[in-house]
Amino acid sequence: MNIKSLGFSSFFEDQLLDLIKDKKLEKCIPARVTKEHKHSYRVISENGEWLATVAGHYAYESFAREDYPAVGDWVLVEKMDGEERAIIHKLFKRRSQFSRKMAGQEVDVQIVAANVDFVLLVMSLNADFNVRRLERYLIAAWDSGATPIIVLTKADLCEDVERYYNDAQAIAFGVDIFVTSSYTGAGIEEIRSLFKEGATGALLGSSGAGKSTLTNALYGNDKMKVSGIREDDAKGRHTTTHRELVLLPNGGCLIDTPGMRELQLWDQSESLNSGFKDIEELALNCRYRDCSHTSEPDCAVIQAVDNGVLEYSRLQSYFKLQKELAFMERKVNIQARLAEQRKWKQISKGLKKKYK
């Protein structure tokens, strides 16, 4: 196994040179996380694939969920002699990460995929197609540091592909869009060509969008279990139940993820502008610099809606996401203060024990 084929680029090589200066880490080697379980991980390296857990000192120094490894992360591990397992000592800095708010009431971040070069936003060409949901995915994708790519699946089951394609194109400025069918093979080679040696892509989308079927098509066999959609509402059944990084036979790495019914954004206000470039460009022509685009005179955004240049539903989506991100920012700030207090309380407690 060539470590560069796993995506170990110069970005991580530079970090490795600094890490191995510590004599305590002399026996450690870099490995990539392929699966994440509750308290353990599956990692792959040049020397093999093992189960791994974080070292005690690693857990002690970690205060937030994002301090722990996620699928796609690079970690420094020490293989246990005579055992098929390893200990994780360090986490490499991430080159990119696709994040969302944890499901439920908990205010915390969930890293869906780390160190990816491009994010494949998968949406099926059926009744489950949703432009507003796609807007959310695009914002999170722009914020991840990876290149967003839209993949429209199940073209063989759609009678009006062009309409869906145009709807996606209208909100995805500068984003490549691929129309595919795993049944006929249409578009599969174009997607496969993205996965050069060392490149990593992540599949993201709702249940039933065809992510696992697309993975199988790219892999060349039934690597992932697949299920059909419900006939009554075209909603998908959960097939993938965990995130997993797989190595494609022709090169590159692919991260398949469970379907997400709702993508709750996480501190991505800066990327809102990238996802709504059309509104941001129109706003440059407003009379007032701080125009709210609701009732001000000579508002270029309102005029665009009145003239049919901008859809009212898209403007409403923009407002909704603005409010959601502002609310999340307030929650995150409170959470950050509490986390900082817990951190220093733990450090203070440790110092008292040391010098007692």
Short mmCIF file of C-alpha atoms in Angstrom, two decimals:
data_model
loop_
_atom_site.label_atom_id
_atom_site.label_comp_id
_atom_site.label_asym_id
_atom_site.label_seq_id
_atom_site.Cartn_x
_atom_site.Cartn_y
_atom_site.Cartn_z
CA MET A 1 0.00 0.00 0.00
CA ASN A 2 1.44 3.34 -1.11
CA ILE A 3 0.59 5.96 1.49
CA LYS A 4 0.28 8.67 -1.18
CA SER A 5 -2.48 6.68 -2.86
CA LEU A 6 -4.39 7.09 0.42
CA GLY A 7 -4.16 10.87 0.09
CA PHE A 8 -1.07 11.58 2.21
CA SER A 9 0.01 14.80 0.50
CA SER A 10 2.75 17.32 1.26
CA PHE A 11 0.27 19.09 3.58
CA PHE A 12 0.49 16.09 5.93
CA GLU A 13 4.16 15.28 5.21
CA ASP A 14 5.16 18.67 6.62
CA GLN A 15 3.20 17.97 9.80
CA LEU A 16 4.75 14.51 10.13
CA LEU A 17 8.27 15.98 10.12
CA ASP A 18 7.35 18.13 13.12
CA LEU A 19 5.52 15.37 14.99
CA ILE A 20 8.27 12.76 14.81
CA LYS A 21 10.74 15.16 16.43
CA ASP A 22 9.15 14.00 19.68
CA LYS A 23 11.12 10.91 20.74
CA LYS A 24 8.01 9.47 22.38
CA LEU A 25 6.49 9.16 18.89
CA GLU A 26 9.48 7.47 17.21
CA LYS A 27 7.59 4.20 16.71
CA CYS A 28 4.49 5.89 15.34
CA ILE A 29 3.40 5.95 11.70
CA PRO A 30 0.67 7.88 9.85
CA ALA A 31 -2.64 6.10 9.16
CA ARG A 32 -6.00 7.18 7.80
CA VAL A 33 -9.35 6.65 9.54
CA THR A 34 -11.66 4.52 7.38
CA LYS A 35 -14.43 3.86 9.92
CA GLU A 36 -15.55 5.55 13.11
CA HIS A 37 -17.36 3.68 15.86
CA LYS A 38 -18.46 4.97 19.25
CA HIS A 39 -15.18 4.39 21.08
CA SER A 40 -12.94 2.91 18.39
CA TYR A 41 -11.77 3.41 14.83
CA ARG A 42 -10.61 1.45 11.82
CA VAL A 43 -7.37 2.82 10.36
CA ILE A 44 -5.29 1.92 7.31
CA SER A 45 -1.58 2.51 6.75
CA GLU A 46 1.23 1.30 4.52
CA ASN A 47 1.75 -1.60 6.92
CA GLY A 48 -1.83 -2.80 7.23
CA GLU A 49 -5.30 -2.12 8.58
CA TRP A 50 -6.13 -2.24 12.29
CA LEU A 51 -8.68 -1.36 14.95
CA ALA A 52 -7.54 1.65 16.96
CA THR A 53 -8.41 3.62 20.08
CA VAL A 54 -7.14 6.98 21.30
CA ALA A 55 -4.39 7.07 23.89
CA GLY A 56 -5.18 8.18 27.43
CA HIS A 57 -3.21 11.41 27.10
CA TYR A 58 -5.04 12.12 23.81
CA ALA A 59 -8.45 11.84 25.51
CA TYR A 60 -7.26 13.94 28.44
CA GLU A 61 -6.16 16.78 26.13
CA SER A 62 -9.36 16.69 24.03
CA PHE A 63 -12.18 18.99 25.13
CA ALA A 64 -14.52 19.10 22.13
CA ARG A 65 -16.03 16.54 19.78
CA GLU A 66 -14.07 17.94 16.84
CA ASP A 67 -10.81 17.20 18.70
CA TYR A 68 -11.42 13.50 18.07
CA PRO A 69 -10.77 11.70 14.76
CA ALA A 70 -13.42 11.43 12.06
CA VAL A 71 -13.60 9.37 8.86
CA GLY A 72 -10.99 10.68 6.44
CA ASP A 73 -8.70 12.03 9.15
CA TRP A 74 -4.98 11.31 9.29
CA VAL A 75 -3.68 10.17 12.68
CA LEU A 76 -0.34 9.13 14.11
CA VAL A 77 -0.61 5.59 15.46
CA GLU A 78 1.52 3.06 17.28
CA LYS A 79 0.83 -0.59 16.44
CA MET A 80 0.71 -2.87 19.46
CA ASP A 81 3.26 -5.70 19.30
CA GLY A 82 1.68 -9.04 18.47
CA GLU A 83 -1.80 -7.54 18.11
CA GLU A 84 -3.94 -6.34 15.21
CA ARG A 85 -4.71 -3.04 16.88
CA ALA A 86 -3.13 0.36 17.32
CA ILE A 87 -3.12 3.36 19.63
CA ILE A 88 -3.84 6.85 18.25
CA HIS A 89 -1.45 9.46 19.69
CA LYS A 90 -1.95 12.50 17.47
CA LEU A 91 -4.45 13.96 15.02
CA PHE A 92 -3.08 15.73 11.93
CA LYS A 93 -4.49 19.16 11.14
CA ARG A 94 -7.35 18.85 8.68
CA ARG A 95 -7.06 20.20 5.15
CA SER A 96 -10.86 20.32 4.80
CA GLN A 97 -13.92 19.14 6.70
CA PHE A 98 -17.62 18.90 5.94
CA SER A 99 -19.49 19.68 9.16
CA ARG A 100 -23.04 19.99 10.38
CA LYS A 101 -24.82 20.52 13.68
CA MET A 102 -25.40 17.33 15.63
CA ALA A 103 -28.94 16.00 15.28
CA GLY A 104 -31.24 16.75 18.19
CA GLN A 105 -31.05 19.44 20.87
CA GLU A 106 -27.32 19.13 21.51
CA VAL A 107 -25.34 22.16 20.35
CA ASP A 108 -22.21 20.54 18.97
CA VAL A 109 -20.51 19.95 15.65
CA GLN A 110 -20.42 16.65 13.78
CA ILE A 111 -17.63 16.19 11.26
CA VAL A 112 -19.18 14.13 8.47
CA ALA A 113 -16.02 13.77 6.35
CA ALA A 114 -12.47 15.09 6.70
CA ASN A 115 -9.66 15.84 4.25
CA VAL A 116 -11.73 15.55 1.08
CA ASP A 117 -10.82 17.20 -2.22
CA PHE A 118 -14.38 17.37 -3.53
CA VAL A 119 -17.87 16.83 -2.15
CA LEU A 120 -20.38 15.02 -4.35
CA LEU A 121 -23.82 16.39 -3.46
CA VAL A 122 -26.14 13.61 -4.55
CA MET A 123 -29.81 14.23 -5.35
CA SER A 124 -32.16 11.92 -7.20
CA LEU A 125 -34.29 12.98 -10.17
CA ASN A 126 -37.64 12.08 -8.61
CA ALA A 127 -40.19 13.51 -6.18
CA ASP A 128 -37.48 13.82 -3.50
CA PHE A 129 -35.62 16.49 -5.53
CA ASN A 130 -35.51 19.64 -3.39
CA VAL A 131 -33.81 22.89 -4.44
CA ARG A 132 -33.97 24.39 -0.95
CA ARG A 133 -32.20 21.35 0.52
CA LEU A 134 -29.57 21.59 -2.20
CA GLU A 135 -28.92 25.22 -1.19
CA ARG A 136 -28.10 24.04 2.33
CA TYR A 137 -25.70 21.38 1.06
CA LEU A 138 -23.94 23.91 -1.15
CA ILE A 139 -23.39 26.33 1.74
CA ALA A 140 -21.91 23.58 3.91
CA ALA A 141 -19.81 22.36 0.98
CA TRP A 142 -18.36 25.80 0.26
CA ASP A 143 -17.51 26.13 3.94
CA SER A 144 -15.77 22.74 4.04
CA GLY A 145 -12.78 23.84 1.98
CA ALA A 146 -13.52 21.17 -0.63
CA THR A 147 -14.91 21.65 -4.14
CA PRO A 148 -18.68 21.07 -4.39
CA ILE A 149 -19.99 18.96 -7.28
CA ILE A 150 -23.67 18.16 -7.86
CA VAL A 151 -24.61 14.64 -8.95
CA LEU A 152 -28.18 14.09 -10.19
CA THR A 153 -28.94 10.36 -10.06
CA LYS A 154 -31.58 7.99 -11.48
CA ALA A 155 -31.82 9.77 -14.83
CA ASP A 156 -33.33 6.60 -16.34
CA LEU A 157 -36.40 7.05 -14.12
CA CYS A 158 -36.96 10.72 -14.98
CA GLU A 159 -39.01 12.00 -17.91
CA ASP A 160 -37.88 15.64 -17.63
CA VAL A 161 -34.18 15.65 -16.76
CA GLU A 162 -33.63 19.08 -18.30
CA ARG A 163 -36.06 20.79 -15.90
CA TYR A 164 -34.30 19.39 -12.82
CA TYR A 165 -30.90 20.19 -14.30
CA ASN A 166 -31.93 23.80 -14.92
CA ASP A 167 -33.33 24.11 -11.38
CA ALA A 168 -29.99 22.95 -9.95
CA GLN A 169 -27.97 25.14 -12.29
CA ALA A 170 -29.99 28.22 -11.29
CA ILE A 171 -28.69 28.06 -7.69
CA ALA A 172 -25.25 26.47 -8.19
CA PHE A 173 -23.04 29.14 -9.72
CA GLY A 174 -19.74 27.79 -10.99
CA VAL A 175 -20.51 24.28 -9.74
CA ASP A 176 -20.17 21.27 -12.05
CA ILE A 177 -23.34 19.19 -12.43
CA PHE A 178 -23.29 15.55 -13.53
CA VAL A 179 -26.41 13.63 -14.59
CA THR A 180 -26.02 9.92 -13.93
CA SER A 181 -27.78 6.57 -14.04
CA SER A 182 -26.24 3.57 -12.34
CA TYR A 183 -28.69 1.40 -14.30
CA THR A 184 -27.60 2.55 -17.78
CA GLY A 185 -24.09 3.64 -16.76
CA ALA A 186 -24.64 7.21 -17.98
CA GLY A 187 -22.27 9.70 -16.34
CA ILE A 188 -20.44 7.07 -14.26
CA GLU A 189 -17.15 7.29 -16.19
CA GLU A 190 -17.17 11.07 -15.83
CA ILE A 191 -17.52 10.73 -12.05
CA ARG A 192 -14.89 7.98 -11.92
CA SER A 193 -12.40 10.20 -13.76
CA LEU A 194 -12.46 12.63 -10.81
CA PHE A 195 -10.83 10.03 -8.57
CA LYS A 196 -7.19 10.38 -9.49
CA GLU A 197 -4.64 8.56 -7.33
CA GLY A 198 -4.53 10.25 -3.93
CA ALA A 199 -7.77 12.20 -4.46
CA THR A 200 -10.64 11.85 -1.98
CA GLY A 201 -14.32 12.50 -2.61
CA ALA A 202 -17.27 12.30 -0.22
CA LEU A 203 -20.85 11.36 -1.14
CA LEU A 204 -23.50 13.41 0.67
CA GLY A 205 -27.26 13.47 0.30
CA SER A 206 -30.55 12.28 1.71
CA SER A 207 -31.66 8.65 2.09
CA GLY A 208 -32.62 7.05 -1.19
CA ALA A 209 -30.64 9.52 -3.31
CA GLY A 210 -28.55 6.66 -4.68
CA LYS A 211 -25.24 7.19 -2.86
CA SER A 212 -24.57 3.51 -2.15
CA THR A 213 -25.66 2.51 -5.65
CA LEU A 214 -23.27 5.12 -7.04
CA THR A 215 -20.50 3.75 -4.80
CA ASN A 216 -21.11 0.27 -6.21
CA ALA A 217 -21.03 1.61 -9.77
CA LEU A 218 -17.74 3.40 -9.14
CA TYR A 219 -16.27 0.41 -7.32
CA GLY A 220 -17.35 -2.06 -9.96
CA ASN A 221 -19.31 -4.47 -7.73
CA ASP A 222 -21.79 -4.55 -4.83
CA LYS A 223 -19.44 -3.02 -2.26
CA MET A 224 -22.33 -1.36 -0.42
CA LYS A 225 -25.75 -2.76 0.44
CA VAL A 226 -28.58 -0.93 -1.32
CA SER A 227 -32.34 -0.58 -0.73
CA GLY A 228 -35.23 0.74 -2.78
CA ILE A 229 -37.24 3.86 -2.10
CA ARG A 230 -40.74 3.90 -0.59
CA GLU A 231 -43.39 3.90 -3.29
CA ASP A 232 -45.81 6.20 -1.46
CA ASP A 233 -43.59 9.28 -1.17
CA ALA A 234 -40.34 8.52 -3.06
CA LYS A 235 -38.42 8.86 0.23
CA GLY A 236 -35.42 6.65 0.69
CA ARG A 237 -34.77 3.92 3.22
CA HIS A 238 -31.54 4.13 5.21
CA THR A 239 -29.02 1.75 3.65
CA THR A 240 -25.66 3.10 4.79
CA THR A 241 -25.67 3.22 8.60
CA HIS A 242 -22.13 4.48 9.12
CA ARG A 243 -19.52 6.60 7.39
CA GLU A 244 -16.84 4.61 5.61
CA LEU A 245 -13.81 5.39 3.44
CA VAL A 246 -13.22 2.88 0.63
CA LEU A 247 -10.33 2.62 -1.81
CA LEU A 248 -11.47 2.54 -5.42
CA PRO A 249 -9.80 -0.06 -7.68
CA ASN A 250 -8.73 2.54 -10.25
CA GLY A 251 -7.34 4.97 -7.69
CA GLY A 252 -8.67 7.51 -5.22
CA CYS A 253 -10.66 7.26 -2.01
CA LEU A 254 -14.41 7.58 -1.59
CA ILE A 255 -16.28 8.34 1.64
CA ASP A 256 -19.87 7.07 1.68
CA THR A 257 -22.14 8.55 4.36
CA PRO A 258 -25.60 7.77 5.81
CA GLY A 259 -28.50 9.72 4.35
CA MET A 260 -29.39 12.98 6.08
CA ARG A 261 -33.05 13.94 6.27
CA GLU A 262 -32.12 17.46 7.35
CA LEU A 263 -28.78 19.24 7.21
CA GLN A 264 -28.58 21.68 10.10
CA LEU A 265 -25.88 24.24 9.34
CA TRP A 266 -23.00 24.83 11.74
CA ASP A 267 -21.30 28.25 11.96
CA GLN A 268 -21.18 28.71 8.18
CA SER A 269 -22.29 32.34 7.87
CA GLU A 270 -19.25 33.28 5.78
CA SER A 271 -20.19 30.68 3.16
CA LEU A 272 -23.75 31.97 2.86
CA ASN A 273 -22.45 34.55 0.37
CA SER A 274 -20.88 31.83 -1.80
CA GLY A 275 -24.15 29.91 -1.88
CA PHE A 276 -26.20 32.99 -2.80
CA LYS A 277 -23.87 34.86 -5.15
CA ASP A 278 -26.79 36.08 -7.25
CA ILE A 279 -28.39 37.89 -4.29
CA GLU A 280 -25.06 39.26 -3.07
CA GLU A 281 -24.30 40.69 -6.53
CA LEU A 282 -27.76 42.26 -6.79
CA ALA A 283 -27.29 43.82 -3.34
CA LEU A 284 -24.30 45.80 -4.61
CA ASN A 285 -26.77 47.98 -6.52
CA CYS A 286 -29.00 48.75 -3.53
CA ARG A 287 -29.21 52.40 -2.45
CA TYR A 288 -28.26 51.58 1.15
CA ARG A 289 -25.16 49.59 2.04
CA ASP A 290 -26.94 47.94 5.01
CA CYS A 291 -30.12 47.22 3.04
CA SER A 292 -32.21 44.43 4.57
CA HIS A 293 -33.94 43.76 1.22
CA THR A 294 -37.39 43.92 2.81
CA SER A 295 -38.85 47.42 2.39
CA GLU A 296 -36.09 49.93 1.62
CA PRO A 297 -36.52 52.22 -1.43
CA ASP A 298 -34.41 51.46 -4.51
CA CYS A 299 -33.60 47.96 -3.26
CA ALA A 300 -32.11 46.10 -6.22
CA VAL A 301 -33.01 42.72 -4.70
CA ILE A 302 -36.70 43.58 -4.32
CA GLN A 303 -36.73 45.00 -7.85
CA ALA A 304 -35.23 41.74 -9.15
CA VAL A 305 -38.06 39.80 -7.50
CA ASP A 306 -40.68 42.18 -8.92
CA ASN A 307 -39.16 41.87 -12.41
CA GLY A 308 -39.04 38.08 -12.25
CA VAL A 309 -35.21 37.97 -12.32
CA LEU A 310 -35.03 36.47 -8.81
CA GLU A 311 -37.47 33.91 -7.41
CA TYR A 312 -39.24 35.05 -4.24
CA SER A 313 -38.83 31.55 -2.75
CA ARG A 314 -35.04 31.81 -3.14
CA LEU A 315 -34.98 35.16 -1.33
CA GLN A 316 -37.10 33.68 1.46
CA SER A 317 -34.64 30.78 1.71
CA TYR A 318 -31.80 33.30 1.98
CA PHE A 319 -33.54 35.09 4.86
CA LYS A 320 -34.32 31.81 6.61
CA LEU A 321 -30.73 30.59 6.45
CA GLN A 322 -29.45 33.99 7.63
CA LYS A 323 -31.65 33.76 10.74
CA GLU A 324 -30.69 30.13 11.36
CA LEU A 325 -26.97 30.87 11.16
CA ALA A 326 -27.29 33.95 13.39
CA PHE A 327 -29.14 31.87 16.00
CA MET A 328 -26.53 29.10 15.76
CA GLU A 329 -23.70 31.62 16.16
CA ARG A 330 -25.19 32.85 19.43
CA LYS A 331 -25.60 29.29 20.70
CA VAL A 332 -22.06 28.35 19.66
CA ASN A 333 -20.58 31.38 21.44
CA ILE A 334 -22.30 30.37 24.69
CA GLN A 335 -21.18 26.77 24.24
CA ALA A 336 -17.60 27.88 23.53
CA ARG A 337 -17.46 29.90 26.75
CA LEU A 338 -18.70 26.92 28.77
CA ALA A 339 -16.20 24.61 27.06
CA GLU A 340 -13.36 27.04 27.84
CA GLN A 341 -14.41 27.12 31.48
CA ARG A 342 -14.44 23.31 31.64
CA LYS A 343 -11.04 23.18 29.95
CA TRP A 344 -9.33 25.48 32.47
CA LYS A 345 -11.09 23.81 35.37
CA GLN A 346 -9.65 20.45 34.23
CA ILE A 347 -6.18 21.96 33.74
CA SER A 348 -6.29 23.56 37.18
CA LYS A 349 -7.42 20.28 38.73
CA GLY A 350 -4.54 18.44 37.03
CA LEU A 351 -1.98 20.98 38.29
CA LYS A 352 -3.25 20.69 41.86
CA LYS A 353 -2.83 16.90 41.73
CA LYS A 354 0.66 17.22 40.25
CA TYR A 355 1.98 19.60 42.91
CA LYS A 356 0.02 18.27 45.86
#
